[in-house]
């Protein structure tokens, strides 16, 4: 019996071919000129993509701008779209690349505009904890403490090397498996395991001051 | 899922029945700590997971490490979840439509350019062919028949005059003969009118 176009499509997806991916079907409908399929794709993914990018850049307005760019990139490829992986894998990869590019260009701007003393605190490993401790010498109210903690978490993630940052965000906030992260990042499961192990170690050192339990908090007190 | 092969093979070397005590077991602790992250993420299955759990049950240091990693991961929950702007989808769709229209215009513009280009190419081809055709007799060597024609070109151009001259000579000789014989004169006059000489 001849294969249907959709069956052939899913077969082409490879390892994920057995799973029905409605996003791939929508993308193929868009490729055939069904513009409503794009609207459906945006509706299905906008929250996750904006949130994902927000984890990288830390600014809501910028996250929305970059998410728009992600969806436009998806739209632009509609005529030559070939489903080789799950749609979510593909769009996460685009989102991660767009985010990292934005951070790189921001980093170039920061190198010009940020005072040297602040920059030194930001870029040297091992300095963050001391910086945090100084900032909390005079503890403000609970709300400000919460805000401060949020800022420190944000900075701790920002200071991770790029590949560790991507792995952490995809694993922690998107609940993706090592296999899925590897597919998005284009690396092996073992590499993802290594990245996440090192990222956890780095984050633990940088956030030690805020741990409610454990020896590291005691040692800093 | 991450395979626990390294971890398992290490355990095999150290001996499955070896009892782990609270004393620091450096190689074992190192192996366990390398795998704690994957263990927390649920990426270790089967034997690898069981060996980690057995070690954690007996090693306070590694349990403390595990607690710190858990706490670190929990702190990451502090980051706020952004609320997507209500108009986000509408704006994306508007931008996409604008791009599609721009592509359409570019494509149509491209078609017009192609047609204009084809017309210009055709005109240029006709012009070039005209130049070529007009220059060809000058540039190509003449054929034998053409050479012969060129040789007798002057003769051919004046053939009518020569014919008239022949006729004039005939008339002249006819006139001379009529002077000698007057009966032939009307016929000679008629011939002269017909030739327009």
XYZ file of C-alpha atoms in Angstrom:
418
model
C 0.000 0.000 0.000
C 1.309 3.445 -0.856
C 2.344 5.634 2.048
C 0.329 8.739 2.734
C 2.268 11.989 2.605
C 1.851 12.390 6.355
C 3.107 8.859 7.042
C 6.136 9.536 4.894
C 6.647 12.791 6.744
C 6.632 11.180 10.138
C 8.888 8.456 8.900
C 11.305 11.174 7.868
C 11.271 12.586 11.374
C 13.322 9.599 12.415
C 13.494 8.574 16.042
C 10.394 10.528 16.866
C 8.495 9.355 13.852
C 6.229 7.084 15.822
C 4.999 9.951 17.934
C 2.361 12.134 16.406
C 3.614 15.712 16.348
C 0.692 18.029 15.639
C 3.106 20.938 15.329
C 4.769 19.278 12.356
C 1.338 18.846 10.777
C 0.652 22.546 11.351
C 3.992 23.496 9.859
C 3.272 21.410 6.766
C -0.159 23.023 6.499
C 1.539 26.419 6.638
C 3.894 25.297 3.896
C 0.799 24.553 1.781
C -0.392 28.108 2.327
C -2.683 27.684 5.325
C -1.885 30.852 7.272
C -4.198 29.863 10.115
C -1.762 27.029 10.897
C 0.863 29.624 11.769
C -1.533 31.376 14.102
C -2.151 28.049 15.795
C 1.584 27.412 16.143
C 2.113 30.810 17.741
C -0.791 30.235 20.117
C 0.572 26.852 21.141
C 4.144 27.967 21.769
C 4.190 31.668 22.573
C 4.178 31.293 26.363
C 6.957 28.719 26.448
C 9.135 30.535 23.956
C 8.780 33.903 25.666
C 9.481 32.253 29.032
C 12.468 30.373 27.656
C 14.000 33.502 26.190
C 13.224 35.436 29.357
C 15.378 32.920 31.276
C 18.256 33.889 29.044
C 17.899 37.652 28.795
C 16.032 38.506 32.008
C 13.965 41.277 30.444
C 10.309 40.807 29.493
C 10.147 43.361 26.694
C 13.351 42.071 25.125
C 12.127 38.496 25.550
C 8.950 39.308 23.610
C 10.899 41.060 20.868
C 13.220 38.092 20.516
C 10.306 35.636 20.632
C 8.738 37.537 17.743
C 11.970 37.071 15.845
C 11.878 33.336 16.599
C 8.351 32.975 15.210
C 9.213 35.052 12.163
C 12.169 32.770 11.483
C 9.789 29.833 11.665
C 7.439 31.615 9.264
C 10.223 32.442 6.819
C 11.213 28.790 6.503
C 7.654 27.644 5.682
C 8.388 27.076 1.990
C 11.441 24.904 2.565
C 10.484 23.253 5.871
C 11.622 19.641 6.145
C 10.585 17.858 9.350
C 13.746 16.189 10.571
C 13.011 16.433 14.281
C 10.209 17.320 16.619
C 8.964 20.833 16.020
C 9.626 21.758 19.660
C 13.269 20.670 19.323
C 13.634 22.866 16.285
C 11.975 25.958 17.722
C 13.874 25.619 21.031
C 17.098 25.537 19.078
C 16.123 28.707 17.234
C 15.097 30.358 20.508
C 18.363 29.410 22.215
C 20.412 30.736 19.305
C 18.463 33.991 19.139
C 18.857 34.435 22.901
C 22.578 33.726 22.917
C 23.113 36.116 20.025
C 21.273 38.818 21.952
C 23.391 38.151 25.038
C 26.576 38.289 22.988
C 25.687 41.632 21.480
C 24.654 42.872 24.917
C 27.991 41.683 26.266
C 29.783 43.679 23.590
C 27.818 46.778 24.588
C 28.487 46.129 28.281
C 32.202 45.885 27.654
C 32.021 49.471 26.500
C 29.603 50.939 29.023
C 30.006 49.149 32.374
C 32.478 50.517 34.924
C 35.559 48.366 35.305
C 35.021 47.641 39.007
C 31.565 46.157 38.375
C 32.766 44.262 35.367
C 35.557 42.670 37.393
C 33.031 41.450 39.963
C 30.845 40.069 37.186
C 33.447 38.180 35.266
C 35.803 36.651 37.777
C 34.754 33.290 39.099
C 34.724 32.980 42.857
C 34.051 36.677 43.389
C 30.282 36.473 43.346
C 29.825 35.050 46.817
C 31.908 37.795 48.385
C 29.962 40.345 46.361
C 26.697 38.862 47.600
C 27.866 38.876 51.200
C 28.793 42.548 51.039
C 25.457 43.423 49.495
C 23.644 41.792 52.380
C 25.677 43.282 55.205
C 22.669 45.399 56.080
C 19.673 43.159 55.418
C 16.584 44.929 54.095
C 12.988 43.726 54.433
C 11.705 40.372 53.273
C 10.471 41.688 49.937
C 13.765 43.279 49.130
C 15.498 40.120 50.259
C 13.362 38.185 47.838
C 14.191 40.635 45.091
C 17.866 40.421 45.952
C 17.741 36.627 45.835
C 16.062 36.795 42.448
C 18.777 39.118 41.206
C 21.494 36.813 42.479
C 19.880 33.773 40.858
C 19.634 35.754 37.656
C 23.311 36.700 37.855
C 24.362 33.178 38.778
C 22.688 31.865 35.641
C 24.055 34.743 33.555
C 27.579 33.927 34.638
C 27.413 30.319 33.533
C 29.249 29.473 30.334
C 26.871 29.513 27.359
C 26.489 25.781 26.925
C 25.915 25.210 30.647
C 23.353 28.000 30.642
C 21.415 26.455 27.762
C 21.471 23.027 29.412
C 20.275 24.421 32.756
C 17.450 26.458 31.263
C 16.194 23.608 29.110
C 16.452 21.101 31.935
C 15.268 23.161 34.861
C 12.592 25.317 33.286
C 11.480 23.295 30.296
C 11.796 19.914 32.034
C 13.503 18.415 29.022
C 15.352 15.118 29.200
C 19.059 14.825 28.506
C 18.178 13.212 25.191
C 15.992 16.149 24.159
C 18.572 18.689 25.333
C 21.251 16.861 23.373
C 19.066 17.019 20.257
C 18.564 20.766 20.690
C 22.202 21.514 21.477
C 23.599 19.078 18.949
C 25.625 17.126 21.482
C 25.589 13.713 23.133
C 23.642 12.702 26.223
C 26.935 12.243 28.069
C 27.944 15.782 27.164
C 24.636 17.076 28.539
C 25.207 15.107 31.722
C 28.635 16.651 32.123
C 27.349 20.156 31.386
C 24.586 19.914 33.949
C 26.867 18.449 36.605
C 29.342 21.308 36.179
C 26.550 23.864 36.023
C 25.101 22.630 39.303
C 28.497 22.869 40.944
C 28.980 26.431 39.674
C 25.496 27.495 40.763
C 25.956 25.935 44.178
C 29.092 27.961 44.748
C 27.508 31.184 43.571
C 24.270 30.777 45.524
C 25.767 29.258 48.667
C 24.873 32.309 50.710
C 21.179 31.775 50.073
C 20.986 28.142 51.029
C 18.744 27.559 53.996
C 20.533 24.330 54.846
C 23.939 22.902 54.269
C 27.456 23.566 55.314
C 28.270 26.227 52.782
C 25.878 28.709 54.352
C 27.372 27.992 57.777
C 30.867 28.506 56.470
C 29.923 31.907 55.058
C 28.030 33.069 58.162
C 19.013 8.214 29.985
C 22.585 8.267 31.080
C 24.195 4.869 31.302
C 25.964 4.163 34.576
C 28.647 2.038 32.964
C 31.606 3.860 34.491
C 29.971 3.854 37.836
C 29.089 0.170 37.638
C 32.504 -0.868 36.395
C 34.108 0.999 39.271
C 31.899 -0.880 41.694
C 32.900 -4.135 40.032
C 36.568 -3.313 40.520
C 36.140 -2.381 44.137
C 34.054 -5.478 44.814
C 30.294 -5.858 45.000
C 30.364 -7.235 48.529
C 32.693 -4.616 49.892
C 30.918 -2.867 52.751
C 30.882 0.924 52.526
C 31.277 2.547 55.909
C 30.924 6.171 57.072
C 34.638 6.522 56.530
C 35.322 8.627 53.434
C 35.556 6.322 50.483
C 37.261 8.764 48.125
C 37.086 6.976 44.756
C 33.551 5.822 45.429
C 32.425 9.236 46.699
C 33.955 10.900 43.673
C 32.138 8.544 41.352
C 28.864 9.078 43.163
C 29.201 12.856 43.176
C 29.904 12.902 39.470
C 26.565 11.209 38.974
C 24.470 13.086 41.522
C 23.227 15.603 38.964
C 22.015 12.882 36.604
C 20.571 11.017 39.587
C 18.558 14.085 40.613
C 17.298 14.500 37.054
C 16.049 10.922 36.988
C 18.475 10.056 34.213
C 20.013 7.084 36.001
C 18.158 3.826 35.866
C 18.664 0.282 37.012
C 21.958 -0.708 38.537
C 23.522 2.729 38.366
C 20.665 4.261 40.316
C 20.623 1.469 42.867
C 24.359 1.786 43.505
C 24.043 5.521 44.078
C 21.203 4.999 46.510
C 23.145 2.331 48.375
C 26.094 4.655 48.708
C 23.977 7.619 49.775
C 22.387 5.501 52.476
C 25.805 4.954 53.963
C 27.743 8.178 53.190
C 26.745 11.342 55.044
C 29.146 13.493 53.035
C 27.593 12.512 49.744
C 24.087 12.967 51.185
C 25.073 16.511 52.187
C 26.305 17.115 48.671
C 23.009 15.838 47.318
C 21.040 18.163 49.625
C 23.069 21.168 48.479
C 22.482 20.377 44.856
C 18.757 19.999 45.516
C 18.690 23.318 47.340
C 20.591 25.028 44.545
C 18.101 23.741 42.012
C 15.206 24.895 44.184
C 16.662 28.411 44.350
C 16.350 28.643 40.579
C 12.578 28.638 41.068
C 12.935 32.211 42.280
C 13.054 33.497 38.739
C 9.707 34.929 37.734
C 7.644 33.537 34.926
C 6.948 36.314 32.407
C 3.375 37.043 31.392
C 3.032 37.177 27.649
C 1.548 40.438 26.430
C -2.032 40.130 25.157
C -1.157 41.546 21.770
C 1.870 39.319 21.258
C 0.197 36.881 18.876
C -1.545 39.637 16.927
C 1.753 41.478 16.507
C 3.571 38.350 15.347
C 0.839 37.597 12.811
C 0.857 41.194 11.569
C 4.633 41.068 11.121
C 4.369 37.734 9.314
C 1.685 39.092 6.968
C 3.803 42.161 6.282
C 6.748 39.942 5.441
C 4.605 37.764 3.192
C 3.351 40.846 1.343
C 6.873 42.171 0.992
C 7.969 38.798 -0.410
C 5.038 38.850 -2.835
C 5.926 42.346 -4.027
C 9.548 41.353 -4.382
C 8.545 38.274 -6.391
C 6.262 40.294 -8.681
C 8.928 42.934 -9.043
C 11.307 40.164 -9.898
C 8.937 38.833 -12.594
C 8.584 42.305 -14.092
C 12.323 42.676 -14.074
C 12.683 39.345 -15.816
C 10.188 40.331 -18.539
C 11.831 43.719 -18.990
C 15.180 42.005 -19.111
C 13.963 39.562 -21.747
C 12.605 42.411 -23.894
C 15.837 44.344 -23.601
C 17.814 41.217 -24.427
C 15.684 40.605 -27.513
C 16.170 44.204 -28.684
C 19.874 43.950 -28.096
C 20.007 40.672 -29.992
C 18.211 42.210 -32.998
C 20.558 45.196 -32.948
C 23.646 43.025 -32.760
C 22.351 40.753 -35.518
C 21.691 43.801 -37.676
C 25.220 45.035 -37.181
C 26.547 41.606 -37.940
C 24.447 41.188 -41.033
C 25.389 44.627 -42.357
C 29.078 44.090 -41.762
C 29.247 40.533 -43.086
C 29.659 41.335 -46.898
C 32.607 43.556 -46.055
C 34.262 41.097 -43.835
C 33.675 37.812 -45.742
C 35.709 37.038 -48.917
C 33.582 37.250 -52.098
C 32.529 34.087 -53.874
C 33.779 33.475 -57.488
C 30.445 34.621 -58.888
C 30.621 37.765 -56.740
C 34.201 38.425 -57.883
C 33.048 38.079 -61.496
C 30.172 40.449 -60.838
C 32.533 42.975 -59.234
C 34.881 42.754 -62.233
C 32.080 43.588 -64.646
C 30.323 45.915 -62.252
C 30.917 49.003 -64.423
C 29.754 47.126 -67.455
C 26.609 45.908 -65.738
C 25.767 49.341 -64.340
C 25.951 50.867 -67.906
C 24.421 48.020 -69.801
C 21.378 50.075 -70.795
C 23.540 52.873 -72.158
C 25.631 50.367 -74.078
C 22.538 48.794 -75.561
C 21.351 52.245 -76.619
C 24.757 52.962 -78.052
C 24.574 49.730 -80.073
C 21.136 50.693 -81.284
C 22.353 54.174 -82.165
C 25.190 52.658 -84.161
C 22.730 50.361 -85.901
C 20.503 53.366 -86.731
C 23.469 55.279 -87.933
C 24.497 52.462 -90.226
C 20.843 52.085 -91.276
C 20.656 55.814 -92.090
C 23.782 55.559 -94.144
C 22.331 52.615 -96.017
C 19.019 54.540 -96.556
C 20.866 57.432 -97.936
C 22.103 54.911 -100.325
C 18.518 53.334 -100.694
C 15.567 55.871 -99.766
C 12.794 53.110 -99.727
C 13.907 51.904 -96.238
C 13.459 55.359 -94.449
C 9.936 54.962 -92.707
C 10.986 51.766 -90.951
C 14.167 53.415 -89.533
C 12.116 56.377 -88.109
C 9.716 54.025 -86.315
C 12.622 52.174 -84.683
C 14.153 55.462 -83.423
C 10.892 56.544 -81.674
C 10.524 53.178 -80.026
C 14.019 53.331 -78.485
C 13.597 56.973 -77.305
C 16.972 57.908 -78.568
